[in-house]
C-alpha positions as a printed NumPy array, in Angstrom:
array([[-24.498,   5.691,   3.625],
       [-27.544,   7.022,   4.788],
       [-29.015,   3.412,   4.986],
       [-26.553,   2.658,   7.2  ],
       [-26.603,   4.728,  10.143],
       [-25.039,   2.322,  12.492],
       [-21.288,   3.078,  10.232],
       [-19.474,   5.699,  12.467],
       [-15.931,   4.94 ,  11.047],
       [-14.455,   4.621,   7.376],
       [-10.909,   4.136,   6.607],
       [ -9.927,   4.454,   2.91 ],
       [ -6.879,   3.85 ,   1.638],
       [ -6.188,   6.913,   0.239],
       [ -3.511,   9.228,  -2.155],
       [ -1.962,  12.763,  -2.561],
       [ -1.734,  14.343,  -6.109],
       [  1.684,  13.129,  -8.115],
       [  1.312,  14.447, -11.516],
       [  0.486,  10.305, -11.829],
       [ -2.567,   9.633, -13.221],
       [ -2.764,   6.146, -12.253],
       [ -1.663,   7.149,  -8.825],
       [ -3.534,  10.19 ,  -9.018],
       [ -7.162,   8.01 ,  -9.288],
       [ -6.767,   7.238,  -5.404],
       [ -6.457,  11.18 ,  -5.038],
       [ -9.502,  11.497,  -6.851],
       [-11.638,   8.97 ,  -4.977],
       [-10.369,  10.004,  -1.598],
       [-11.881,  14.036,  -2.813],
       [-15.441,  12.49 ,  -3.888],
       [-15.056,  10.32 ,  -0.688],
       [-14.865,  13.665,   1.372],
       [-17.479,  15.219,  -0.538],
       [-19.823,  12.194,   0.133],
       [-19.23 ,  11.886,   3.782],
       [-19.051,  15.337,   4.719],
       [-21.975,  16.483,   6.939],
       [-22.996,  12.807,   7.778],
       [-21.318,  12.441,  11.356],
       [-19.194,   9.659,   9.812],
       [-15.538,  10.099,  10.761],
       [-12.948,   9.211,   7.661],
       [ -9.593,   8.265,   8.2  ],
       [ -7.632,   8.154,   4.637],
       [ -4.712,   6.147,   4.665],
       [ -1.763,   7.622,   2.219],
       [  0.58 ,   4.762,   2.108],
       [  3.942,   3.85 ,   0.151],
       [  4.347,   1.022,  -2.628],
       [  2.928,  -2.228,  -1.839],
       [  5.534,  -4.61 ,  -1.241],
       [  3.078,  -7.433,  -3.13 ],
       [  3.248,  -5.138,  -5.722],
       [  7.286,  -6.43 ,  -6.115],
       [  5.543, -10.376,  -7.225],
       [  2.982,  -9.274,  -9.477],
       [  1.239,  -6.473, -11.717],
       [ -1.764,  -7.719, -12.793],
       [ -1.198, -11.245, -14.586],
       [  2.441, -10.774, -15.101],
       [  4.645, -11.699, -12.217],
       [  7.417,  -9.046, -11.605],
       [  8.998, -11.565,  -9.878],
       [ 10.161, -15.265, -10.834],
       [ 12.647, -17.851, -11.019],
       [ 13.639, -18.823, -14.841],
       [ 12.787, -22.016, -16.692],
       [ 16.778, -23.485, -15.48 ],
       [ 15.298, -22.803, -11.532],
       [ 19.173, -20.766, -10.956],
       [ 18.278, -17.609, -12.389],
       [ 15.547, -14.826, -11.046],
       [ 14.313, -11.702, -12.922],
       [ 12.6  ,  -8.962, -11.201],
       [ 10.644,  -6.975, -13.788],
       [ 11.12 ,  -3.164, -11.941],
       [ 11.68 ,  -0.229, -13.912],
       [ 14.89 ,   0.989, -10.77 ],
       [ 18.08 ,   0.643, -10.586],
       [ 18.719,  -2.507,  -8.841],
       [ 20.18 ,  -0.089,  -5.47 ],
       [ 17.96 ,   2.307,  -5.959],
       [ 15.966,   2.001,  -2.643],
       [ 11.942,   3.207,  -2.683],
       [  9.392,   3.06 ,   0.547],
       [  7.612,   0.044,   0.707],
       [  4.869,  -1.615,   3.23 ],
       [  3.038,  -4.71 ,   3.093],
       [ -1.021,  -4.823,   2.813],
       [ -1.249,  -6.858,   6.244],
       [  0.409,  -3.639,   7.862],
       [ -1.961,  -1.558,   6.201],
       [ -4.535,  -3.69 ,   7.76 ],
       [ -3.259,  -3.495,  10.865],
       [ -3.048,   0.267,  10.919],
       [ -6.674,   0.264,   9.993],
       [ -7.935,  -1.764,  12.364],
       [ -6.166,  -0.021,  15.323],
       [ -7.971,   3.326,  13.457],
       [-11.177,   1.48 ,  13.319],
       [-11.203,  -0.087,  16.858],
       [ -8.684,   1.887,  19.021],
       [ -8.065,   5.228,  17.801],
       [-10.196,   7.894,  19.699],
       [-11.709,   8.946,  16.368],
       [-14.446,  11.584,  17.661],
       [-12.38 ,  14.397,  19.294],
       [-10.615,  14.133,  15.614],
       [-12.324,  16.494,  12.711],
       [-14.37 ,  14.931,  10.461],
       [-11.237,  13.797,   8.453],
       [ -7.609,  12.947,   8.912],
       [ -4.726,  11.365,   6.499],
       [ -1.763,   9.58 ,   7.742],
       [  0.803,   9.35 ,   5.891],
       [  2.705,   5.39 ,   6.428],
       [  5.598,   3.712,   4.948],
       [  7.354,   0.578,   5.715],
       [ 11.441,   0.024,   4.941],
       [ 13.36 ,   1.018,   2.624],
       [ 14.157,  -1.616,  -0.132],
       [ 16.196,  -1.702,  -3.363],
       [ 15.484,  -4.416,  -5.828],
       [ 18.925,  -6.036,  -5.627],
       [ 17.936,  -6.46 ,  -1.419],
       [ 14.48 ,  -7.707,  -2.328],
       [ 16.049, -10.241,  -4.593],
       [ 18.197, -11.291,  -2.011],
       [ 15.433, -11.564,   0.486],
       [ 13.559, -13.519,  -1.571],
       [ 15.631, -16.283,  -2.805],
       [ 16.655, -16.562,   0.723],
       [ 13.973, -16.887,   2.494],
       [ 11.317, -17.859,  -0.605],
       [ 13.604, -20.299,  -2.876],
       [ 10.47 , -22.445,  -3.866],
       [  8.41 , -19.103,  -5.348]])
């Protein structure tokens, strides 16, 4: 950071404390991301967001998501009940959010640091299945 004095914005992506440790690990960066960045002038914005939607296709190698060997049957591999509904948002409106921060957002009146909190729509698994043979039959 201090080599580059020209960087006057960061936006991180983010977490509060669950009790999760793997979701926890975003809380734990965005602390020793404060801790770096205080007293340096750089503004932070930290982005605490809902469940990736992408996260629906894949974790890691293993697709969540597919169509079975006969091409008439999908599986979803989701630990929910198929109408059990969660928050979800898609990484290009993450991106978008962040760039409005990074070129829009009147960022210096702010303090030093500021979290929103953004979520997309609500979706079970049964709707995403739904969606997606719909409107994705070839995946």
């Amino acid at each position: 950071i201090a080599a580059t004095p020209s960087v006057k914005r960061v936006v991180f992506s983010g977490g509060e404390r669950t009790g999760i440790d793997v979701l926890d690990a975003k809380a734990n960066i965005e602390e020793a991301g404060r801790l770096i960045l205080e007293n340096t002038g750089i503004r932070c914005a930290f982005l605490h967001t809902s469940f990736f939607m992408e996260n629906m296709l894949s974790k890691g190698k293993d697709k969540r998501f597919r169509k079975l060997p006969d091409e008439t049957i999908y599986e979803l591999n989701l630990p929910l009940p198929e109408d059990r509904e969660i928050a979800m948002i898609s990484a290009r409106d993450i991106g978008i959010v962040a760039g409005h921060i990074l070129t829009r957002q009147p960022f210096e009146e702010a303090s030093p640091f500021i979290a929103y909190g953004i979520v997309g729509d609500l979706v079970s698994p049964k709707k995403f299945m739904r969606h997606m043979k719909e409107e994705l039959p070839q995946y």
